[in-house]
Amino acid sequence: MKRAADKSITGNFLSDILYEKGLITEEQLERILKIQKDTNRDLQKVIIDLDILKKDEMMLALADEIGEKYVNLNDITIDPTIVVLIPEEMARRHQLIAIDKDEKKLTIAMANPLDVFAHDELKIRLGYDIESVLSYGKDIDKALDLVFGVTDEWDQVIGKIENMQITVLKEEERERPDISAITESEEAPVISLVNLVILRAVKEKASDIHIEPFGEDTLKVRYRIDGILHDVMSLPRKLQLSVVSRIKIMSDLDIAEKRLPQDGRIQVNIAGRNINIRVSILPAVTGESAVLRILDPSSILLELDSLGFSPDILPDYLSLIKKPNGIILVTGPTGSGKSTTLYTTLNLLNSTEKKIMTIEDPVEYRLKGISQVQAKPKIGLTFAAGLRSFLRQDPDIMLVGEIRDKETAEIAVQAALTGHIVLSTLHTNDAPSSVIRLIDMGIEPFLISSSVVGIIAQRLVRTICLKCKKKIKITSDVKKILDEYEIDSNELILYKGEGCPYCKETGYKGRIAIFELMVITDNIRDLISKNVTTGKLRETAIKEGMCQLREDGIKKVCEGLTTIEEVLRVASA
């Protein structure tokens, strides 16, 4: 029979139960209570640490007393999509986690299933009938950490900050920090907090850090890992000014300016590695938000086949970049890996026999032996101005960060026609669309057909986690897709990630690129000169051997690198 709902199941109530059931002696009881009082530690943890009882013995006795089922969270697989149905703040406040659901009922593992107030709040906020089970509190915290990503370090730093008066850091703290060794000093805990945010992002291979105010009481920290945003921490809203000010100071921005967007850069050293961080501050209705793009130079020194170039695409791309002149465009949306492809290409082409120059905004990675220029539009150093100056520097290969306007495009065409290789990017959805984009900028079709030698479109797909990779059955829907590409599914083995702590229960770890390479053949050159539609260009390019994005993705599915669902997520038919 259940005890009164207002009782705590973690204090004397628990020790009384264990003593009454004969599981602990009077001497052990006195020892447990004394240690608990002296250290203010959780009573359950004290009992387990002293090895007086095993966890399951203690929890089963407690479950029997309060009339609840006990579930050991370490013995079950928890679906993170169910966990996030309950807001992190609420889950941690009541020490509970959602572990199962159906259409009407949500099953909650709770450290204190007798908490009727938590039951009522869950039912009102979520609209489900609530079924509770008992679980060990530390196991609940650990399971929440796997989904939301909080560590003990966070709790220690946050505790110090919340108990202190936070002030904006002084101007003399503008030095470039080495955060390989974190100190949580009482003098400047906000420095430790921001350092921890950056350190953990680098450790988890996040590409971006988002620090955003939500509502009146929450400052949310999220990491973009493998292209997907994950909640990491909810900070007290009162820390927003201090955290954003610290980031501004680190990136040499104006901490007094809160009305206009600002862009800056941070350079840090972590365990001997130099990491560049691009900072964007944006004033929103709820306050300033900060996005930090992490640029790790070690991530670009790759071979082209390591990026995801298939054996049937790589030879064509290598032949393009070895041409004596012409424009090679890399296209795709923001965050699709265009810069990585271009830097890896430059790294491959780099030699003492060639002069390579780049103009970028910003210069994301520093490459030895290459002259790199930072564009500064405010003083007139635009992409077009930089390219024009490059032509007087006798280069062999030039890279322009992006072709954004007619002037830049015209100079790139001029450079290609006078014997230079020009590498650049465009924001288009596929390779054939890039031709129409250049025409829309005002470039004559005959100039495009004469100068552009190849266009490559790309996307990034998540790769299956190797720790939890398993074979799956091929469904009729998947077979239908494979049949479209004339792939025999009878002897094909497909894989999927089950989800594990290593991949944060997502089933994916890491990313690889899928590509679409359109080589400008004579037939395509004739069509460009005639200013035909994108559809006609695409149709001809496919006949000429172009492998489309989705097709390349399906090939990687067949190789066991990713899943059909992931390819369909990033690449349309």
Coordinates of C-alpha atoms in Angstrom, one line a residue:
M1 CA 0.0 0.0 0.0
K2 CA 1.3 3.5 -0.9
R3 CA 2.5 5.8 1.8
A4 CA 1.2 9.3 2.2
A5 CA 2.0 11.4 -0.9
D6 CA 3.6 14.2 1.0
K7 CA 6.4 11.9 2.3
S8 CA 9.9 12.0 0.8
I9 CA 11.2 8.7 -0.2
T10 CA 14.9 9.7 0.1
G11 CA 15.3 10.8 3.7
N12 CA 14.5 9.0 7.0
F13 CA 11.6 7.4 5.3
L14 CA 14.0 5.2 3.2
S15 CA 16.2 4.3 6.1
D16 CA 13.2 3.3 8.2
I17 CA 11.9 1.0 5.5
L18 CA 15.3 -0.8 5.1
Y19 CA 15.6 -1.2 8.8
E20 CA 12.0 -2.4 9.3
K21 CA 12.6 -5.0 6.5
G22 CA 15.7 -6.2 8.2
L23 CA 18.0 -5.2 5.3
I24 CA 20.2 -3.1 7.4
T25 CA 21.2 -3.3 11.1
E26 CA 20.8 -0.7 13.7
E27 CA 24.6 0.0 13.6
Q28 CA 24.5 0.4 9.8
L29 CA 21.5 2.7 10.2
E30 CA 23.3 5.0 12.6
R31 CA 26.4 5.0 10.4
I32 CA 24.4 5.9 7.3
L33 CA 22.5 8.7 8.9
K34 CA 25.6 10.2 10.4
I35 CA 27.5 10.2 7.1
Q36 CA 24.4 11.6 5.4
K37 CA 24.1 14.4 7.9
D38 CA 27.9 15.2 7.9
T39 CA 28.2 15.3 4.1
N40 CA 24.7 16.3 3.1
R41 CA 24.9 13.5 0.4
D42 CA 21.9 11.7 -1.1
L43 CA 21.0 8.8 1.3
Q44 CA 20.6 6.3 -1.5
K45 CA 24.1 7.1 -2.8
V46 CA 25.5 6.8 0.7
I47 CA 24.0 3.3 1.1
I48 CA 25.4 2.2 -2.3
D49 CA 28.8 3.7 -1.8
L50 CA 29.2 2.0 1.5
D51 CA 28.3 -1.3 -0.2
I52 CA 25.7 -2.0 2.5
L53 CA 23.1 -2.9 -0.2
K54 CA 23.2 -3.3 -3.9
K55 CA 21.2 -0.7 -5.8
D56 CA 18.5 -3.1 -7.0
E57 CA 18.0 -4.6 -3.5
M58 CA 17.4 -1.2 -2.1
M59 CA 15.1 0.0 -4.9
L60 CA 13.1 -3.2 -4.9
A61 CA 12.5 -2.9 -1.2
L62 CA 11.4 0.7 -1.6
A63 CA 9.2 -0.1 -4.6
D64 CA 7.5 -2.9 -2.6
E65 CA 6.8 -0.5 0.3
I66 CA 5.3 2.3 -1.8
G67 CA 3.4 0.0 -4.2
E68 CA 5.2 1.0 -7.4
K69 CA 7.1 -1.0 -10.0
Y70 CA 10.9 -0.6 -10.0
V71 CA 12.6 -0.1 -13.4
N72 CA 16.4 -0.2 -13.7
L73 CA 17.1 2.4 -16.5
N74 CA 20.4 0.7 -17.3
D75 CA 18.5 -2.4 -18.5
I76 CA 16.2 -0.7 -21.0
T77 CA 16.7 1.3 -24.2
I78 CA 15.3 4.8 -23.8
D79 CA 14.0 6.6 -26.9
P80 CA 15.3 10.2 -26.9
T81 CA 12.3 11.4 -28.9
I82 CA 10.1 10.4 -25.9
V83 CA 12.4 11.9 -23.3
V84 CA 12.2 15.3 -24.9
L85 CA 8.4 15.4 -24.6
I86 CA 9.1 16.7 -21.1
P87 CA 11.0 20.0 -20.9
E88 CA 14.5 19.5 -19.5
E89 CA 14.0 22.0 -16.7
M90 CA 10.8 20.2 -15.5
A91 CA 12.5 16.8 -15.8
R92 CA 15.4 17.8 -13.7
R93 CA 13.4 19.8 -11.2
H94 CA 11.2 16.7 -10.4
Q95 CA 14.0 14.1 -11.2
L96 CA 12.0 12.2 -13.7
I97 CA 12.2 10.9 -17.3
A98 CA 9.7 9.7 -19.9
I99 CA 10.5 6.1 -20.9
D100 CA 7.5 5.0 -22.9
K101 CA 4.2 6.2 -24.4
D102 CA 1.2 5.2 -26.4
E103 CA -1.7 7.3 -27.8
K104 CA -3.0 8.3 -24.4
K105 CA -0.5 7.2 -21.7
L106 CA 3.0 8.4 -20.9
T107 CA 5.2 6.2 -18.7
I108 CA 7.5 8.2 -16.4
A109 CA 10.4 6.9 -14.3
M110 CA 10.6 9.0 -11.1
A111 CA 12.9 9.2 -8.2
N112 CA 9.8 10.0 -6.1
P113 CA 6.6 8.5 -7.7
L114 CA 4.6 9.8 -4.6
D115 CA 5.0 13.4 -5.8
V116 CA 1.4 14.2 -6.7
F117 CA 2.3 17.7 -7.7
A118 CA 4.6 16.4 -10.4
H119 CA 1.9 14.1 -11.6
D120 CA -0.6 16.9 -11.9
E121 CA 1.9 19.2 -13.6
L122 CA 2.8 16.6 -16.2
K123 CA -0.9 15.8 -17.0
I124 CA -1.8 19.4 -17.4
R125 CA 1.2 20.4 -19.5
L126 CA 1.4 17.3 -21.7
G127 CA -2.2 16.1 -21.9
Y128 CA -1.3 12.4 -21.3
D129 CA -2.5 10.0 -18.6
I130 CA 0.6 9.5 -16.4
E131 CA 1.8 6.1 -15.3
S132 CA 4.8 6.3 -12.9
V133 CA 7.5 3.8 -12.0
L134 CA 10.3 4.0 -9.5
S135 CA 13.9 4.4 -10.7
Y136 CA 17.2 5.3 -9.0
G137 CA 17.6 9.1 -9.0
K138 CA 21.3 9.0 -10.2
D139 CA 20.3 6.7 -13.1
I140 CA 17.6 9.3 -14.1
D141 CA 20.1 12.1 -14.0
K142 CA 22.5 10.0 -16.1
A143 CA 19.8 9.2 -18.7
L144 CA 18.9 12.9 -18.9
D145 CA 22.5 13.8 -19.4
L146 CA 22.8 11.4 -22.4
V147 CA 19.9 13.3 -24.1
F148 CA 20.5 16.8 -22.9
G149 CA 24.2 16.6 -22.4
V150 CA 24.8 18.1 -19.0
T151 CA 27.9 17.2 -16.9
D152 CA 28.8 17.6 -13.2
E153 CA 31.2 20.5 -14.3
W154 CA 28.2 22.5 -15.4
D155 CA 26.4 22.1 -12.1
Q156 CA 29.4 23.2 -10.2
V157 CA 30.0 26.3 -12.3
I158 CA 26.3 27.2 -12.5
G159 CA 26.0 26.9 -8.7
K160 CA 28.9 29.3 -8.2
I161 CA 27.5 31.8 -10.7
E162 CA 24.0 31.9 -9.3
N163 CA 25.3 32.7 -5.8
M164 CA 27.4 35.6 -7.0
Q165 CA 26.9 39.1 -8.3
I166 CA 27.7 38.9 -12.0
T167 CA 29.5 42.0 -13.5
V168 CA 30.5 42.7 -17.0
L169 CA 34.2 41.8 -17.5
K170 CA 36.8 44.6 -17.8
E171 CA 38.3 45.7 -21.1
E172 CA 41.8 44.6 -20.1
E173 CA 40.6 40.9 -20.4
R174 CA 40.7 41.1 -24.2
E175 CA 43.7 38.7 -24.4
R176 CA 43.4 35.7 -26.6
P177 CA 42.7 33.0 -24.1
D178 CA 44.3 29.6 -23.8
I179 CA 41.4 27.5 -22.4
S180 CA 43.2 24.1 -22.4
A181 CA 43.2 24.4 -18.6
I182 CA 40.0 25.6 -17.1
T183 CA 40.0 27.3 -13.7
E184 CA 36.7 27.9 -11.9
S185 CA 37.9 30.9 -9.9
E186 CA 35.6 32.9 -7.7
E187 CA 36.8 36.1 -9.3
A188 CA 35.3 35.4 -12.8
P189 CA 33.0 32.4 -12.9
V190 CA 31.4 33.6 -16.1
I191 CA 34.8 33.0 -17.9
S192 CA 34.7 29.4 -16.7
L193 CA 31.2 29.0 -17.9
V194 CA 31.9 30.3 -21.4
N195 CA 35.1 28.3 -21.6
L196 CA 33.2 25.1 -20.6
V197 CA 30.7 25.8 -23.3
I198 CA 33.5 26.1 -25.9
L199 CA 35.5 23.2 -24.6
R200 CA 32.6 20.8 -24.6
A201 CA 31.5 21.8 -28.1
V202 CA 35.0 21.1 -29.4
K203 CA 35.1 17.8 -27.5
E204 CA 31.8 16.7 -29.0
K205 CA 32.8 17.9 -32.5
A206 CA 30.0 20.5 -32.7
S207 CA 30.1 22.8 -35.7
D208 CA 28.1 25.6 -34.0
I209 CA 27.2 26.8 -30.6
H210 CA 23.9 28.6 -30.2
I211 CA 23.3 30.7 -27.1
E212 CA 19.8 32.2 -27.3
P213 CA 17.4 33.8 -24.8
F214 CA 13.9 32.1 -24.8
G215 CA 11.1 33.8 -22.9
E216 CA 11.8 35.7 -19.7
D217 CA 13.6 33.2 -17.6
T218 CA 15.7 30.9 -19.9
L219 CA 19.0 31.2 -21.8
K220 CA 19.3 28.1 -23.9
V221 CA 22.6 26.6 -25.1
R222 CA 22.5 24.3 -28.1
Y223 CA 25.1 22.5 -30.1
R224 CA 24.8 21.6 -33.8
I225 CA 26.3 18.1 -34.0
D226 CA 26.3 16.4 -37.4
G227 CA 24.0 19.0 -38.7
I228 CA 21.3 18.6 -36.0
L229 CA 20.8 20.9 -33.1
H230 CA 20.9 19.4 -29.6
D231 CA 19.8 21.1 -26.3
V232 CA 22.8 21.2 -24.0
M233 CA 21.8 23.5 -21.1
S234 CA 19.2 25.9 -19.9
L235 CA 20.9 28.8 -18.0
P236 CA 19.2 31.3 -15.8
R237 CA 18.2 34.3 -17.9
K238 CA 20.0 36.7 -15.6
L239 CA 23.3 35.3 -17.0
Q240 CA 22.6 36.5 -20.5
L241 CA 24.2 39.9 -20.3
S242 CA 27.4 38.5 -18.7
V243 CA 27.7 35.5 -21.1
V244 CA 27.2 37.6 -24.2
S245 CA 29.5 40.4 -22.9
R246 CA 32.2 37.8 -22.3
I247 CA 31.9 36.5 -25.8
K248 CA 32.0 40.0 -27.2
I249 CA 35.2 40.7 -25.2
M250 CA 36.8 37.5 -26.4
S251 CA 36.0 38.5 -30.0
D252 CA 37.0 42.2 -29.8
L253 CA 33.4 43.4 -30.3
D254 CA 31.7 46.5 -28.7
I255 CA 30.1 45.4 -25.5
A256 CA 28.1 48.6 -25.3
E257 CA 26.4 48.1 -28.7
K258 CA 23.2 46.1 -28.2
R259 CA 21.1 47.5 -31.1
L260 CA 23.0 46.3 -34.1
P261 CA 24.3 42.9 -35.3
Q262 CA 28.1 42.3 -34.8
D263 CA 30.5 39.8 -36.3
G264 CA 33.8 38.8 -34.8
R265 CA 36.4 36.1 -34.3
I266 CA 37.9 34.2 -31.4
Q267 CA 41.2 32.3 -31.5
V268 CA 41.8 29.8 -28.8
N269 CA 44.2 27.1 -28.0
I270 CA 42.8 23.8 -26.7
A271 CA 45.3 21.0 -25.7
G272 CA 47.8 22.4 -28.2
R273 CA 45.3 22.8 -31.1
N274 CA 44.6 26.2 -32.5
I275 CA 40.8 26.6 -32.9
N276 CA 39.2 29.5 -34.8
I277 CA 35.7 30.6 -33.8
R278 CA 33.5 32.8 -35.9
V279 CA 31.1 34.9 -33.8
S280 CA 27.8 36.4 -34.8
I281 CA 25.8 38.5 -32.3
L282 CA 22.2 39.3 -33.2
P283 CA 19.8 41.6 -31.2
A284 CA 16.4 39.9 -31.0
V285 CA 13.1 40.9 -29.3
T286 CA 14.0 38.6 -26.3
G287 CA 17.6 39.9 -26.1
E288 CA 21.0 39.3 -27.9
S289 CA 21.7 35.8 -29.2
A290 CA 25.1 34.5 -30.0
V291 CA 26.1 31.9 -32.6
L292 CA 29.7 30.6 -32.6
R293 CA 30.9 28.7 -35.6
I294 CA 33.8 26.4 -34.7
L295 CA 36.5 26.1 -37.3
D296 CA 39.1 23.4 -36.6
P297 CA 42.0 23.5 -39.2
S298 CA 42.8 19.8 -38.4
S299 CA 39.4 18.8 -40.0
I300 CA 40.3 20.0 -43.5
L301 CA 43.6 18.2 -44.1
L302 CA 41.8 15.2 -45.7
E303 CA 42.0 13.3 -48.9
L304 CA 39.2 14.0 -51.4
D305 CA 38.0 10.4 -51.2
S306 CA 37.7 10.8 -47.4
L307 CA 35.1 13.6 -48.0
G308 CA 32.8 11.1 -49.7
F309 CA 33.7 11.3 -53.4
S310 CA 32.5 8.1 -55.0
P311 CA 34.9 6.1 -57.3
D312 CA 32.9 7.1 -60.3
I313 CA 32.9 10.9 -59.4
L314 CA 36.4 11.4 -58.1
P315 CA 38.4 10.8 -61.4
D316 CA 36.2 13.4 -63.2
Y317 CA 36.7 15.9 -60.4
L318 CA 40.5 15.3 -60.3
S319 CA 40.6 15.9 -64.1
L320 CA 38.7 19.2 -63.6
I321 CA 41.0 20.6 -61.0
K322 CA 44.1 19.7 -63.1
K323 CA 42.9 21.8 -66.1
P324 CA 45.0 24.8 -66.9
N325 CA 42.1 27.2 -66.8
G326 CA 38.4 27.5 -66.1
I327 CA 35.9 28.2 -63.3
I328 CA 35.0 25.3 -61.0
L329 CA 31.9 26.0 -58.8
V330 CA 30.9 24.3 -55.6
T331 CA 27.3 24.8 -54.7
G332 CA 24.9 24.0 -51.9
P333 CA 23.2 25.6 -48.9
T334 CA 25.0 27.0 -45.9
G335 CA 26.6 24.2 -43.8
S336 CA 26.8 21.7 -46.7
G337 CA 30.6 21.4 -46.5
K338 CA 31.5 23.6 -49.5
S339 CA 34.4 25.3 -47.7
T340 CA 35.8 21.9 -46.6
T341 CA 35.7 20.7 -50.2
L342 CA 37.5 23.8 -51.5
Y343 CA 40.1 23.8 -48.8
T344 CA 40.8 20.1 -49.3
T345 CA 41.1 20.8 -53.1
L346 CA 43.6 23.7 -52.5
N347 CA 45.6 21.5 -50.1
L348 CA 45.8 18.9 -52.9
L349 CA 46.8 21.5 -55.5
N350 CA 49.3 23.3 -53.3
S351 CA 52.9 23.1 -54.4
T352 CA 55.9 25.4 -54.8
E353 CA 55.4 25.4 -58.6
K354 CA 52.0 27.1 -58.3
K355 CA 51.0 30.4 -56.9
I356 CA 47.6 30.2 -55.1
M357 CA 45.7 33.2 -53.8
T358 CA 42.3 33.4 -52.0
I359 CA 40.0 36.1 -51.0
E360 CA 37.5 35.1 -48.4
D361 CA 35.0 36.5 -45.9
P362 CA 36.1 35.4 -43.5
V363 CA 39.3 33.4 -43.9
E364 CA 38.2 30.3 -42.1
Y365 CA 41.4 28.3 -42.2
R366 CA 45.0 29.3 -42.6
L367 CA 46.9 27.3 -45.3
K368 CA 50.7 27.3 -45.5
G369 CA 52.1 28.3 -48.9
I370 CA 48.9 30.1 -50.0
S371 CA 48.3 33.8 -50.0
Q372 CA 45.0 34.4 -48.3
V373 CA 43.2 37.8 -48.2
Q374 CA 40.4 38.8 -45.8
A375 CA 37.7 40.7 -47.7
K376 CA 36.8 44.1 -46.0
P377 CA 33.8 45.6 -47.9
K378 CA 33.7 48.6 -45.5
I379 CA 37.0 49.9 -46.9
G380 CA 36.4 48.8 -50.5
L381 CA 38.2 45.4 -50.4
T382 CA 35.4 43.4 -51.9
F383 CA 35.6 40.0 -53.7
A384 CA 35.6 41.8 -57.0
A385 CA 38.4 44.3 -55.9
G386 CA 40.5 41.4 -54.6
L387 CA 40.1 39.4 -57.7
R388 CA 41.0 42.3 -59.9
S389 CA 44.2 42.8 -57.8
F390 CA 45.0 39.1 -58.0
L391 CA 45.3 39.3 -61.8
R392 CA 48.3 41.6 -61.3
Q393 CA 50.0 39.2 -58.9
D394 CA 50.6 36.5 -61.5
P395 CA 48.7 33.7 -59.8
D396 CA 48.0 30.2 -61.2
I397 CA 44.9 29.4 -59.0
M398 CA 42.5 31.7 -57.4
L399 CA 39.7 31.1 -54.9
V400 CA 37.0 33.6 -54.2
G401 CA 34.8 32.8 -51.2
E402 CA 31.5 33.3 -53.1
I403 CA 30.3 34.8 -56.3
R404 CA 27.5 37.1 -55.1
D405 CA 27.2 39.7 -57.8
K406 CA 27.7 40.5 -61.4
E407 CA 31.0 42.3 -60.9
T408 CA 32.6 39.4 -59.1
A409 CA 31.3 37.0 -61.7
E410 CA 32.6 39.1 -64.6
I411 CA 36.1 39.2 -63.2
A412 CA 36.0 35.5 -62.4
V413 CA 35.1 34.8 -66.1
Q414 CA 37.8 37.2 -67.3
A415 CA 40.4 35.4 -65.1
A416 CA 39.3 32.0 -66.4
L417 CA 39.5 33.1 -70.0
T418 CA 43.0 34.5 -69.5
G419 CA 44.5 31.2 -68.3
H420 CA 43.7 30.9 -64.6
I421 CA 41.8 28.3 -62.5
V422 CA 39.1 30.0 -60.4
L423 CA 37.4 28.1 -57.6
S424 CA 34.3 29.6 -56.0
T425 CA 30.9 28.8 -54.4
L426 CA 27.3 29.6 -55.2
H427 CA 24.2 29.1 -53.1
T428 CA 22.0 27.0 -55.4
N429 CA 20.2 23.7 -54.9
D430 CA 21.9 21.6 -57.6
A431 CA 24.6 21.9 -60.2
P432 CA 22.4 22.8 -63.3
S433 CA 20.7 25.6 -61.4
S434 CA 24.1 27.4 -61.0
V435 CA 24.2 28.2 -64.7
I436 CA 20.8 29.9 -64.5
R437 CA 22.0 31.8 -61.4
L438 CA 24.9 33.2 -63.3
I439 CA 22.6 34.2 -66.2
D440 CA 20.3 35.9 -63.7
M441 CA 23.3 37.9 -62.4
G442 CA 23.8 39.3 -65.9
I443 CA 26.5 37.1 -67.3
E444 CA 26.1 36.3 -71.0
P445 CA 25.5 32.6 -71.7
F446 CA 28.3 32.4 -74.2
L447 CA 30.8 33.6 -71.5
I448 CA 29.5 31.0 -69.0
S449 CA 29.9 28.2 -71.6
S450 CA 33.4 29.4 -72.4
S451 CA 34.7 29.8 -68.9
V452 CA 32.9 27.3 -66.6
V453 CA 34.4 23.8 -66.8
G454 CA 32.6 22.0 -64.0
I455 CA 30.0 22.5 -61.2
I456 CA 29.7 20.3 -58.2
A457 CA 26.7 20.3 -55.8
Q458 CA 26.9 18.7 -52.4
R459 CA 25.1 17.9 -49.1
L460 CA 26.2 16.3 -45.9
V461 CA 24.5 13.2 -44.6
R462 CA 25.0 11.6 -41.2
T463 CA 26.8 8.3 -41.1
I464 CA 25.6 5.3 -39.2
C465 CA 27.1 4.9 -35.7
L466 CA 29.6 2.1 -35.7
K467 CA 29.0 1.2 -32.1
C468 CA 25.3 0.4 -32.5
K469 CA 25.1 -0.5 -36.2
K470 CA 22.8 -3.4 -37.1
K471 CA 21.3 -5.1 -40.1
I472 CA 17.7 -4.2 -41.0
K473 CA 15.1 -5.7 -43.3
I474 CA 14.4 -4.0 -46.6
T475 CA 10.8 -2.8 -46.6
S476 CA 8.6 -2.5 -49.7
D477 CA 9.0 1.3 -49.6
V478 CA 12.8 1.0 -49.6
K479 CA 12.7 -1.6 -52.3
K480 CA 10.7 0.7 -54.5
I481 CA 13.3 3.5 -54.1
L482 CA 16.1 1.0 -54.9
D483 CA 14.2 -0.2 -58.0
E484 CA 14.2 3.4 -59.3
Y485 CA 18.0 3.2 -59.6
E486 CA 17.9 -0.4 -60.9
I487 CA 19.6 -1.8 -57.7
D488 CA 18.9 -5.5 -56.9
S489 CA 17.7 -5.6 -53.3
N490 CA 17.6 -9.4 -53.1
E491 CA 21.2 -9.9 -51.9
L492 CA 21.6 -6.3 -50.5
I493 CA 22.2 -5.8 -46.8
L494 CA 21.2 -2.4 -45.3
Y495 CA 22.1 -1.1 -41.9
K496 CA 20.8 1.3 -39.3
G497 CA 22.0 2.6 -35.9
E498 CA 20.0 1.3 -32.9
G499 CA 21.0 4.3 -30.8
C500 CA 23.6 4.2 -27.9
P501 CA 25.3 6.6 -25.5
Y502 CA 28.2 7.1 -28.0
C503 CA 25.8 8.6 -30.6
K504 CA 23.4 10.2 -28.1
E505 CA 20.8 7.6 -29.0
T506 CA 20.5 9.0 -32.5
G507 CA 22.0 6.1 -34.4
Y508 CA 24.3 8.4 -36.3
K509 CA 27.9 9.6 -35.7
G510 CA 29.8 11.8 -38.1
R511 CA 29.0 13.0 -41.6
I512 CA 30.0 12.3 -45.1
A513 CA 29.2 14.3 -48.3
I514 CA 27.1 13.3 -51.2
F515 CA 27.9 14.9 -54.6
E516 CA 26.5 15.8 -57.9
L517 CA 29.2 16.7 -60.5
M518 CA 28.2 18.3 -63.8
V519 CA 31.1 18.4 -66.2
I520 CA 30.6 21.0 -68.9
T521 CA 30.7 18.8 -72.0
D522 CA 30.4 20.1 -75.6
N523 CA 26.6 19.2 -75.6
I524 CA 26.0 21.1 -72.3
R525 CA 28.1 24.0 -73.6
D526 CA 25.9 24.3 -76.6
L527 CA 22.7 24.3 -74.5
I528 CA 24.1 27.0 -72.1
S529 CA 24.8 29.2 -75.2
K530 CA 21.2 28.7 -76.2
N531 CA 20.0 29.8 -72.7
V532 CA 17.9 26.6 -72.2
T533 CA 15.9 25.8 -69.0
T534 CA 17.4 24.2 -65.9
G535 CA 15.3 21.0 -66.6
K536 CA 16.8 20.6 -70.1
L537 CA 20.3 21.1 -68.7
R538 CA 19.7 18.5 -66.0
E539 CA 18.3 16.0 -68.5
T540 CA 21.3 16.4 -70.8
A541 CA 23.8 16.3 -67.9
I542 CA 22.3 13.0 -66.7
K543 CA 22.6 11.5 -70.2
E544 CA 26.2 12.7 -70.2
G545 CA 26.8 10.7 -67.1
M546 CA 26.0 13.1 -64.2
C547 CA 25.3 11.2 -60.9
Q548 CA 22.6 13.2 -59.0
L549 CA 22.7 14.0 -55.3
R550 CA 20.1 11.5 -54.3
E551 CA 21.6 8.8 -56.5
D552 CA 25.0 9.3 -54.9
G553 CA 23.3 9.1 -51.5
I554 CA 21.6 5.8 -52.4
K555 CA 25.0 4.4 -53.4
K556 CA 26.3 5.3 -49.9
V557 CA 23.2 3.6 -48.4
C558 CA 24.1 0.4 -50.3
E559 CA 27.7 0.7 -49.0
G560 CA 26.4 0.7 -45.4
L561 CA 27.5 4.2 -44.7
T562 CA 24.1 5.9 -44.1
T563 CA 20.4 5.3 -44.3
I564 CA 17.6 5.8 -46.8
E565 CA 15.9 8.2 -44.3
E566 CA 18.9 10.4 -44.0
V567 CA 19.4 10.7 -47.8
L568 CA 15.8 11.6 -48.3
R569 CA 16.1 14.2 -45.5
V570 CA 18.8 16.2 -47.3
A571 CA 18.3 15.4 -51.0
S572 CA 15.1 15.7 -53.1
A573 CA 14.3 13.5 -56.0

